[in-house]
Amino acid sequence: MCELNGSAFSPDGKKESGLKIKTIFHIDFDYFFAQCEEVRNPMMKKSPIIVCVYSGREQDSGVVSTSNYIARNYGVKSGLSIKHAKNKLRDTKSFFIPIDLQYYKEISNKIMNIICSFSPFIEIRGVDECYLDVTFLLGHNSEYSINLAKTIKKTIKDQTGISSSIGISFNKILAKIASDYKKPDGLFLIDINNYKEIVYPFAIDKVPGIGPKTRKKLNDIKITTIEELVNAKIDNLIKICGRKLGYKLASICHPDFSRWQTNNLKQKQIMKIMTLKKEPRDSLDFRKIIDKISIEIVSGLVRNGLVYRNISIILILENLVNITRSKSMKLYSNEIDQLILQSNYLFDEILKSIDIKDVRRIGIKVSDLKQSTGQNTLNQYF
DNA sequence: CCCTCGATCAC
DNA sequence: CCTCATATCGAGGG
């Protein structure tokens, strides 16, 4: 996350003493999971491709993770249920493919490495996008920026077969808005001299960080466009969106003078959620599932040499309400027995307030992670 | 300050 | 109709 440097900018983005306007790229891999499947099996390329997360609850239950643009033309996009997608595509030859995160991560790593070779100032945000600060290479120059972006796009495409979209601007938020504006295979620059004409008319939900809830709250006080957003009083924004988001929203068109964070790659939590089969279940079934999830989580911890201190259990009910209970331990640990014991305890706590029949999904999360120092599996003192 | 819990976002 | 995983924030209680 970037923190603006307090008083260091002027509202209109003019340079102040010693501070340099940055050139930031936001690089986004187009319809990534589905495109990975196209690369693996190019003969599918001309047909709708739908990458699916099957829940196993019943035949064809689950949702669409990603689809290619051909499928999107039929109205099939992320979040749609697989049943609906199949219905919309019933007259076409289309490919429904189960999600294969391992494979996508491999390709993602390859691409991120390519990008790193252009600038070390990279901030990876998930498998399919990253920010790149290229100021040290070319200062602040539109023509150079566009040429470099073209080169990066071409290199990625040549070496991995994946097309991408790049947005260029003087801060991260506008760079991301820019990459979104012309995808797929896009390249768009929002310059310090023309950003108002471009982004002021945009609806506020183009801003990363504004989802349906925040949009509604802001619409209620008559803020619908980015122009209205940047002209709003910061105190109002903070009142409505909270301190952090309010401050960020007030600053979306300000130059980024923050020091670039070195990549914060350390994992902060591990979570596994399972959807239950649609059949009668009793408390014993849940104990077995808790065992199973716990094992997977601990194996994740051990693989990464991590210990946890906080355990949460998450229940999602049939009406999709979420309930969580969590507990902090005195000591760091990666022990399975402790995890199972505490998870069961937290599960029982929730069962006091709800009916076990209403549970649809169950998950466990470990957080407050740290690198385990020794090679052993003993408890660690902090 | 720490802990717990729900909300939100965006994949 | 409704998956899965991650990170972050703020409120409320101690």
CSV table of C-alpha atoms (C1' of nucleotides) in Angstrom, one decimal:
chain,number,residue,atom,x,y,z
A,1,MET,CA,0.0,0.0,0.0
A,2,CYS,CA,1.2,3.4,-0.8
A,3,GLU,CA,1.0,6.2,1.8
A,4,LEU,CA,1.1,9.7,0.5
A,5,ASN,CA,3.8,11.8,1.9
A,6,GLY,CA,1.6,14.3,3.8
A,7,SER,CA,2.2,17.8,2.7
A,8,ALA,CA,4.6,16.9,-0.1
A,9,PHE,CA,2.3,17.5,-3.0
A,10,SER,CA,0.4,20.4,-4.4
A,11,PRO,CA,-3.2,19.8,-5.4
A,12,ASP,CA,-2.6,20.2,-9.1
A,13,GLY,CA,0.4,18.0,-9.3
A,14,LYS,CA,3.0,20.6,-10.0
A,15,LYS,CA,6.4,19.6,-9.1
A,16,GLU,CA,7.6,20.9,-5.7
A,17,SER,CA,11.2,21.1,-4.6
A,18,GLY,CA,13.1,18.0,-5.2
A,19,LEU,CA,10.1,15.7,-5.8
A,20,LYS,CA,10.0,14.0,-9.1
A,21,ILE,CA,6.8,13.1,-11.0
A,22,LYS,CA,6.8,9.3,-11.3
A,23,THR,CA,6.0,7.1,-14.2
A,24,ILE,CA,4.0,4.1,-13.0
A,25,PHE,CA,2.9,1.1,-15.1
A,26,HIS,CA,0.0,-1.1,-14.1
A,27,ILE,CA,0.3,-4.4,-16.0
A,28,ASP,CA,-2.7,-6.6,-16.1
A,29,PHE,CA,-2.7,-10.0,-17.8
A,30,ASP,CA,-5.8,-10.3,-20.0
A,31,TYR,CA,-8.6,-12.7,-18.9
A,32,PHE,CA,-5.7,-14.5,-17.3
A,33,PHE,CA,-6.9,-18.0,-16.3
A,34,ALA,CA,-8.8,-18.5,-19.5
A,35,GLN,CA,-5.9,-17.3,-21.5
A,36,CYS,CA,-3.6,-19.7,-19.8
A,37,GLU,CA,-5.9,-22.5,-21.0
A,38,GLU,CA,-5.7,-21.1,-24.5
A,39,VAL,CA,-1.9,-21.3,-24.3
A,40,ARG,CA,-2.1,-24.8,-23.1
A,41,ASN,CA,-4.5,-25.9,-25.8
A,42,PRO,CA,-4.6,-23.4,-28.6
A,43,MET,CA,-7.3,-25.3,-30.6
A,44,MET,CA,-9.9,-24.0,-28.1
A,45,LYS,CA,-9.0,-20.4,-28.9
A,46,LYS,CA,-11.9,-19.7,-31.2
A,47,SER,CA,-14.5,-21.1,-28.8
A,48,PRO,CA,-15.9,-19.9,-25.5
A,49,ILE,CA,-13.7,-21.0,-22.6
A,50,ILE,CA,-15.0,-21.0,-19.1
A,51,VAL,CA,-12.7,-21.7,-16.2
A,52,CYS,CA,-14.8,-23.1,-13.4
A,53,VAL,CA,-14.7,-23.5,-9.7
A,54,TYR,CA,-16.7,-26.6,-9.0
A,55,SER,CA,-18.0,-26.8,-5.4
A,56,GLY,CA,-18.8,-30.5,-5.4
A,57,ARG,CA,-22.1,-29.8,-3.7
A,58,GLU,CA,-24.0,-31.3,-6.5
A,59,GLN,CA,-23.6,-31.9,-10.2
A,60,ASP,CA,-22.4,-28.6,-11.9
A,61,SER,CA,-22.7,-26.5,-8.8
A,62,GLY,CA,-20.1,-23.8,-8.6
A,63,VAL,CA,-19.2,-20.6,-10.4
A,64,VAL,CA,-17.3,-19.2,-13.3
A,65,SER,CA,-13.9,-18.0,-12.2
A,66,THR,CA,-12.8,-16.4,-15.6
A,67,SER,CA,-13.9,-16.7,-19.2
A,68,ASN,CA,-12.4,-15.6,-22.4
A,69,TYR,CA,-13.9,-12.7,-24.4
A,70,ILE,CA,-15.9,-15.0,-26.7
A,71,ALA,CA,-17.7,-16.4,-23.7
A,72,ARG,CA,-18.2,-12.9,-22.3
A,73,ASN,CA,-20.0,-11.9,-25.5
A,74,TYR,CA,-22.6,-14.5,-24.4
A,75,GLY,CA,-22.9,-12.8,-21.0
A,76,VAL,CA,-20.8,-15.4,-19.3
A,77,LYS,CA,-18.4,-13.8,-16.9
A,78,SER,CA,-16.9,-14.1,-13.4
A,79,GLY,CA,-19.3,-15.0,-10.6
A,80,LEU,CA,-22.0,-16.5,-12.8
A,81,SER,CA,-23.1,-19.9,-11.7
A,82,ILE,CA,-21.9,-22.8,-13.9
A,83,LYS,CA,-25.5,-23.9,-14.5
A,84,HIS,CA,-26.4,-20.4,-15.9
A,85,ALA,CA,-23.3,-20.3,-18.0
A,86,LYS,CA,-24.1,-23.7,-19.6
A,87,ASN,CA,-27.6,-22.5,-20.3
A,88,LYS,CA,-26.3,-19.3,-22.0
A,89,LEU,CA,-23.9,-21.3,-24.1
A,90,ARG,CA,-26.1,-24.3,-24.9
A,91,ASP,CA,-26.0,-23.7,-28.7
A,92,THR,CA,-22.2,-23.3,-28.9
A,93,LYS,CA,-19.3,-25.6,-28.7
A,94,SER,CA,-17.6,-24.4,-25.6
A,95,PHE,CA,-15.0,-25.6,-23.1
A,96,PHE,CA,-15.8,-25.8,-19.4
A,97,ILE,CA,-12.4,-26.3,-17.6
A,98,PRO,CA,-11.8,-26.9,-13.9
A,99,ILE,CA,-9.5,-24.2,-12.4
A,100,ASP,CA,-5.8,-25.2,-12.2
A,101,LEU,CA,-4.1,-22.6,-10.0
A,102,GLN,CA,-0.8,-24.3,-10.0
A,103,TYR,CA,-0.4,-24.0,-13.7
A,104,TYR,CA,-1.5,-20.4,-13.8
A,105,LYS,CA,1.0,-19.6,-11.0
A,106,GLU,CA,3.8,-21.1,-13.1
A,107,ILE,CA,3.0,-18.9,-16.0
A,108,SER,CA,2.5,-15.9,-13.7
A,109,ASN,CA,5.9,-16.4,-12.2
A,110,LYS,CA,7.5,-16.5,-15.6
A,111,ILE,CA,5.8,-13.3,-16.6
A,112,MET,CA,6.7,-11.5,-13.3
A,113,ASN,CA,10.3,-12.5,-13.9
A,114,ILE,CA,10.2,-10.9,-17.3
A,115,ILE,CA,8.8,-7.8,-15.9
A,116,CYS,CA,11.4,-7.7,-13.2
A,117,SER,CA,14.1,-7.6,-15.8
A,118,PHE,CA,12.8,-4.2,-16.9
A,119,SER,CA,12.7,-2.6,-13.4
A,120,PRO,CA,13.3,-3.9,-9.9
A,121,PHE,CA,10.6,-1.6,-8.5
A,122,ILE,CA,7.8,-4.0,-8.9
A,123,GLU,CA,4.8,-4.5,-6.6
A,124,ILE,CA,3.0,-7.8,-7.3
A,125,ARG,CA,-0.7,-7.7,-6.6
A,126,GLY,CA,-2.0,-11.2,-7.1
A,127,VAL,CA,-1.4,-13.6,-9.9
A,128,ASP,CA,-2.4,-11.5,-12.8
A,129,GLU,CA,-1.3,-7.9,-12.1
A,130,CYS,CA,1.5,-5.8,-10.9
A,131,TYR,CA,2.7,-2.2,-10.6
A,132,LEU,CA,6.1,-1.1,-12.0
A,133,ASP,CA,7.9,2.1,-11.2
A,134,VAL,CA,10.0,3.0,-14.3
A,135,THR,CA,10.8,6.6,-13.4
A,136,PHE,CA,14.5,5.8,-13.0
A,137,LEU,CA,14.6,4.5,-16.6
A,138,LEU,CA,12.9,7.3,-18.4
A,139,GLY,CA,11.8,10.0,-16.1
A,140,HIS,CA,8.4,11.4,-17.0
A,141,ASN,CA,8.1,11.2,-20.7
A,142,SER,CA,5.0,10.1,-22.6
A,143,GLU,CA,6.7,8.9,-25.8
A,144,TYR,CA,9.4,6.9,-24.0
A,145,SER,CA,6.8,5.4,-21.6
A,146,ILE,CA,4.7,4.2,-24.4
A,147,ASN,CA,7.6,2.7,-26.2
A,148,LEU,CA,8.8,0.9,-23.1
A,149,ALA,CA,5.3,-0.4,-22.5
A,150,LYS,CA,5.0,-1.7,-26.0
A,151,THR,CA,8.4,-3.5,-25.6
A,152,ILE,CA,7.2,-5.1,-22.3
A,153,LYS,CA,4.0,-6.3,-23.8
A,154,LYS,CA,5.7,-7.8,-26.8
A,155,THR,CA,8.4,-9.5,-24.7
A,156,ILE,CA,5.7,-11.1,-22.5
A,157,LYS,CA,3.7,-12.2,-25.5
A,158,ASP,CA,6.7,-13.6,-27.4
A,159,GLN,CA,8.1,-15.5,-24.4
A,160,THR,CA,4.8,-16.8,-22.9
A,161,GLY,CA,2.1,-16.3,-25.4
A,162,ILE,CA,0.1,-14.2,-23.0
A,163,SER,CA,-1.3,-10.8,-24.0
A,164,SER,CA,-1.5,-8.0,-21.4
A,165,SER,CA,-2.8,-4.5,-20.9
A,166,ILE,CA,-0.7,-1.7,-19.6
A,167,GLY,CA,-1.9,1.5,-18.0
A,168,ILE,CA,0.6,4.4,-17.5
A,169,SER,CA,0.2,7.3,-15.2
A,170,PHE,CA,1.7,9.3,-12.4
A,171,ASN,CA,0.3,7.3,-9.6
A,172,LYS,CA,-0.8,3.7,-9.0
A,173,ILE,CA,-4.6,4.3,-8.9
A,174,LEU,CA,-4.7,6.1,-12.3
A,175,ALA,CA,-2.3,3.6,-13.8
A,176,LYS,CA,-4.8,0.9,-12.9
A,177,ILE,CA,-7.7,2.8,-14.2
A,178,ALA,CA,-5.8,3.3,-17.4
A,179,SER,CA,-5.0,-0.4,-17.9
A,180,ASP,CA,-8.7,-1.2,-17.2
A,181,TYR,CA,-9.8,1.4,-19.8
A,182,LYS,CA,-8.4,-0.3,-22.9
A,183,LYS,CA,-8.3,-4.0,-22.2
A,184,PRO,CA,-7.7,-6.6,-23.6
A,185,ASP,CA,-4.4,-6.1,-25.3
A,186,GLY,CA,-4.5,-2.4,-24.3
A,187,LEU,CA,-2.1,0.4,-23.8
A,188,PHE,CA,-3.2,3.7,-22.4
A,189,LEU,CA,-1.6,6.6,-20.8
A,190,ILE,CA,-3.2,9.1,-18.4
A,191,ASP,CA,-0.9,12.1,-18.4
A,192,ILE,CA,-0.5,14.8,-15.8
A,193,ASN,CA,-1.6,17.3,-18.4
A,194,ASN,CA,-4.8,15.6,-19.6
A,195,TYR,CA,-6.0,13.4,-16.7
A,196,LYS,CA,-9.0,15.7,-15.9
A,197,GLU,CA,-10.5,15.4,-19.4
A,198,ILE,CA,-10.1,11.6,-19.2
A,199,VAL,CA,-11.0,10.5,-15.7
A,200,TYR,CA,-13.3,13.3,-14.4
A,201,PRO,CA,-16.4,12.0,-16.2
A,202,PHE,CA,-15.8,8.4,-15.1
A,203,ALA,CA,-18.2,6.8,-12.6
A,204,ILE,CA,-16.7,6.4,-9.2
A,205,ASP,CA,-16.8,2.6,-9.3
A,206,LYS,CA,-13.9,2.7,-11.8
A,207,VAL,CA,-11.8,3.5,-8.8
A,208,PRO,CA,-10.1,0.5,-7.2
A,209,GLY,CA,-11.3,0.3,-3.7
A,210,ILE,CA,-14.8,1.4,-4.5
A,211,GLY,CA,-17.1,-1.6,-4.7
A,212,PRO,CA,-20.9,-1.8,-4.6
A,213,LYS,CA,-21.2,-0.8,-0.9
A,214,THR,CA,-19.0,2.2,-1.0
A,215,ARG,CA,-20.5,3.4,-4.3
A,216,LYS,CA,-23.9,3.3,-2.8
A,217,LYS,CA,-22.8,5.3,0.2
A,218,LEU,CA,-21.2,7.9,-1.9
A,219,ASN,CA,-24.1,8.1,-4.4
A,220,ASP,CA,-26.3,8.8,-1.4
A,221,ILE,CA,-24.4,12.1,-0.8
A,222,LYS,CA,-24.5,12.9,-4.5
A,223,ILE,CA,-21.0,11.8,-5.5
A,224,THR,CA,-21.3,9.8,-8.7
A,225,THR,CA,-18.3,10.9,-10.8
A,226,ILE,CA,-14.6,11.1,-10.2
A,227,GLU,CA,-14.9,14.9,-10.6
A,228,GLU,CA,-17.4,15.0,-7.8
A,229,LEU,CA,-15.2,12.7,-5.8
A,230,VAL,CA,-12.0,14.8,-6.0
A,231,ASN,CA,-14.0,18.0,-5.3
A,232,ALA,CA,-15.6,16.5,-2.2
A,233,LYS,CA,-14.4,17.6,1.2
A,234,ILE,CA,-12.0,15.1,2.7
A,235,ASP,CA,-13.7,15.3,6.0
A,236,ASN,CA,-16.9,14.0,4.4
A,237,LEU,CA,-15.1,11.2,2.6
A,238,ILE,CA,-13.5,10.1,5.8
A,239,LYS,CA,-16.8,10.3,7.7
A,240,ILE,CA,-18.4,8.0,5.1
A,241,CYS,CA,-15.6,5.7,4.0
A,242,GLY,CA,-13.3,5.6,7.1
A,243,ARG,CA,-10.0,7.3,7.6
A,244,LYS,CA,-7.9,5.2,5.4
A,245,LEU,CA,-10.1,4.9,2.3
A,246,GLY,CA,-11.4,8.5,2.7
A,247,TYR,CA,-7.9,9.8,2.6
A,248,LYS,CA,-7.0,7.6,-0.4
A,249,LEU,CA,-10.1,8.7,-2.3
A,250,ALA,CA,-9.3,12.3,-1.8
A,251,SER,CA,-5.9,11.7,-3.3
A,252,ILE,CA,-6.6,9.6,-6.3
A,253,CYS,CA,-5.4,12.3,-8.7
A,254,HIS,CA,-2.4,13.4,-6.7
A,255,PRO,CA,1.1,12.5,-7.8
A,256,ASP,CA,2.6,9.6,-5.9
A,257,PHE,CA,5.6,10.7,-3.9
A,258,SER,CA,5.6,7.7,-1.6
A,259,ARG,CA,8.6,5.7,-1.2
A,260,TRP,CA,8.1,2.5,-3.1
A,261,GLN,CA,7.6,-0.4,-0.7
A,262,THR,CA,9.9,-3.3,-1.3
A,263,ASN,CA,7.7,-6.2,-2.0
A,264,ASN,CA,5.9,-7.5,1.0
A,265,LEU,CA,5.8,-11.1,0.0
A,266,LYS,CA,5.5,-12.6,3.4
A,267,GLN,CA,2.2,-14.4,3.8
A,268,LYS,CA,-0.1,-13.1,6.5
A,269,GLN,CA,-2.7,-15.8,6.7
A,270,ILE,CA,-3.7,-19.2,5.3
A,271,MET,CA,-7.3,-20.1,4.9
A,272,LYS,CA,-9.2,-23.1,3.5
A,273,ILE,CA,-12.9,-23.2,3.0
A,274,MET,CA,-14.9,-26.3,2.0
A,275,THR,CA,-18.4,-26.5,0.7
A,276,LEU,CA,-20.5,-29.3,2.2
A,277,LYS,CA,-22.3,-31.9,0.2
A,278,LYS,CA,-26.0,-31.5,0.1
A,279,GLU,CA,-27.0,-34.4,2.3
A,280,PRO,CA,-27.9,-34.9,5.9
A,281,ARG,CA,-24.9,-34.1,8.2
A,282,ASP,CA,-24.3,-34.4,11.8
A,283,SER,CA,-21.8,-32.9,14.1
A,284,LEU,CA,-19.4,-35.9,13.5
A,285,ASP,CA,-19.2,-35.1,9.8
A,286,PHE,CA,-18.0,-31.6,10.7
A,287,ARG,CA,-15.3,-33.0,13.0
A,288,LYS,CA,-14.0,-35.0,10.1
A,289,ILE,CA,-14.0,-32.0,7.8
A,290,ILE,CA,-12.2,-29.9,10.4
A,291,ASP,CA,-9.6,-32.6,10.6
A,292,LYS,CA,-9.2,-32.6,6.9
A,293,ILE,CA,-8.9,-28.8,6.5
A,294,SER,CA,-6.5,-28.6,9.5
A,295,ILE,CA,-4.2,-31.1,7.8
A,296,GLU,CA,-4.1,-29.1,4.6
A,297,ILE,CA,-3.4,-25.9,6.5
A,298,VAL,CA,-0.6,-27.4,8.6
A,299,SER,CA,1.0,-28.8,5.5
A,300,GLY,CA,0.9,-25.3,4.0
A,301,LEU,CA,2.5,-23.9,7.1
A,302,VAL,CA,5.2,-26.5,7.1
A,303,ARG,CA,5.9,-26.2,3.4
A,304,ASN,CA,6.5,-22.5,3.9
A,305,GLY,CA,8.3,-22.8,7.3
A,306,LEU,CA,5.6,-20.8,9.1
A,307,VAL,CA,4.1,-20.8,12.5
A,308,TYR,CA,0.7,-19.3,13.5
A,309,ARG,CA,-0.6,-17.6,16.6
A,310,ASN,CA,-4.2,-16.9,15.7
A,311,ILE,CA,-6.9,-19.4,14.7
A,312,SER,CA,-10.3,-18.5,13.1
A,313,ILE,CA,-13.2,-20.7,12.1
A,314,ILE,CA,-15.5,-19.4,9.5
A,315,LEU,CA,-19.0,-20.7,8.8
A,316,ILE,CA,-21.1,-19.7,5.9
A,317,LEU,CA,-24.8,-20.4,6.3
A,318,GLU,CA,-27.4,-21.4,3.7
A,319,ASN,CA,-28.5,-17.8,3.6
A,320,LEU,CA,-24.9,-16.8,2.9
A,321,VAL,CA,-24.4,-15.1,6.2
A,322,ASN,CA,-20.8,-15.4,7.5
A,323,ILE,CA,-20.0,-16.1,11.1
A,324,THR,CA,-16.4,-16.2,12.4
A,325,ARG,CA,-14.9,-16.9,15.7
A,326,SER,CA,-11.2,-16.5,16.4
A,327,LYS,CA,-8.7,-17.0,19.1
A,328,SER,CA,-5.1,-15.9,19.8
A,329,MET,CA,-2.7,-18.3,21.4
A,330,LYS,CA,0.0,-17.5,23.8
A,331,LEU,CA,2.7,-19.2,21.7
A,332,TYR,CA,3.4,-19.6,18.0
A,333,SER,CA,2.9,-23.1,16.8
A,334,ASN,CA,2.5,-25.2,13.7
A,335,GLU,CA,1.0,-28.2,15.5
A,336,ILE,CA,-1.9,-30.1,14.1
A,337,ASP,CA,-3.4,-31.2,17.4
A,338,GLN,CA,-3.6,-27.7,18.7
A,339,LEU,CA,-5.3,-26.5,15.5
A,340,ILE,CA,-7.9,-29.3,15.5
A,341,LEU,CA,-8.6,-28.9,19.2
A,342,GLN,CA,-9.1,-25.1,19.0
A,343,SER,CA,-11.0,-25.3,15.7
A,344,ASN,CA,-13.5,-27.7,17.3
A,345,TYR,CA,-13.8,-25.4,20.3
A,346,LEU,CA,-14.5,-22.4,18.2
A,347,PHE,CA,-17.0,-24.4,16.1
A,348,ASP,CA,-18.8,-25.4,19.2
A,349,GLU,CA,-18.9,-21.8,20.3
A,350,ILE,CA,-20.7,-20.8,17.1
A,351,LEU,CA,-23.1,-23.8,17.3
A,352,LYS,CA,-24.5,-22.3,20.5
A,353,SER,CA,-26.1,-19.5,18.4
A,354,ILE,CA,-27.0,-21.3,15.2
A,355,ASP,CA,-28.6,-24.5,13.9
A,356,ILE,CA,-26.1,-27.0,12.5
A,357,LYS,CA,-28.5,-27.7,9.6
A,358,ASP,CA,-28.0,-24.2,8.3
A,359,VAL,CA,-24.3,-24.5,7.7
A,360,ARG,CA,-23.4,-24.5,4.0
A,361,ARG,CA,-19.6,-24.0,4.1
A,362,ILE,CA,-16.9,-24.3,6.7
A,363,GLY,CA,-13.4,-22.9,6.8
A,364,ILE,CA,-10.4,-22.4,9.0
A,365,LYS,CA,-7.9,-19.6,8.9
A,366,VAL,CA,-4.6,-19.2,10.6
A,367,SER,CA,-3.1,-15.8,10.9
A,368,ASP,CA,-0.5,-13.8,12.8
A,369,LEU,CA,2.1,-15.9,10.9
A,370,LYS,CA,5.8,-15.7,11.3
A,371,GLN,CA,8.8,-17.5,9.9
A,372,SER,CA,9.7,-20.4,12.2
A,373,THR,CA,13.3,-20.0,13.2
A,374,GLY,CA,14.4,-23.5,13.9
A,375,GLN,CA,14.1,-26.6,11.8
A,376,ASN,CA,12.0,-28.4,14.4
A,377,THR,CA,8.2,-28.4,14.9
A,378,LEU,CA,8.3,-27.3,18.6
A,379,ASN,CA,6.4,-24.3,19.8
A,380,GLN,CA,8.1,-21.0,19.4
A,381,TYR,CA,8.3,-18.3,22.0
A,382,PHE,CA,7.8,-14.8,20.6
B,1,DC,C1',-2.4,-1.5,24.0
B,2,DC,C1',-4.5,-6.3,22.6
B,3,DC,C1',-8.4,-9.2,21.2
B,4,DT,C1',-12.5,-10.4,18.6
B,5,DC,C1',-15.8,-9.9,15.0
B,6,DG,C1',-18.0,-8.3,11.0
B,7,DA,C1',-17.5,-5.8,6.5
B,8,DT,C1',-15.6,-4.8,2.4
B,9,DC,C1',-13.0,-5.5,-1.8
B,10,DA,C1',-11.5,-8.0,-5.7
B,11,DC,C1',-10.1,-12.0,-7.4
C,1,DC,C1',-27.5,-18.8,-8.2
C,2,DC,C1',-23.8,-17.9,-4.8
C,3,DT,C1',-16.2,-20.6,-5.1
C,4,DC,C1',-12.2,-19.6,-2.8
C,5,DA,C1',-8.4,-17.0,-0.7
C,6,DT,C1',-6.2,-12.7,0.9
C,7,DA,C1',-5.7,-8.3,3.0
C,8,DT,C1',-7.3,-4.5,5.4
C,9,DC,C1',-10.3,-1.5,8.2
C,10,DG,C1',-13.0,0.0,11.9
C,11,DA,C1',-16.0,-0.8,15.9
C,12,DG,C1',-16.5,-2.4,20.3
C,13,DG,C1',-14.8,-4.4,24.5
C,14,DG,C1',-11.4,-5.0,27.8
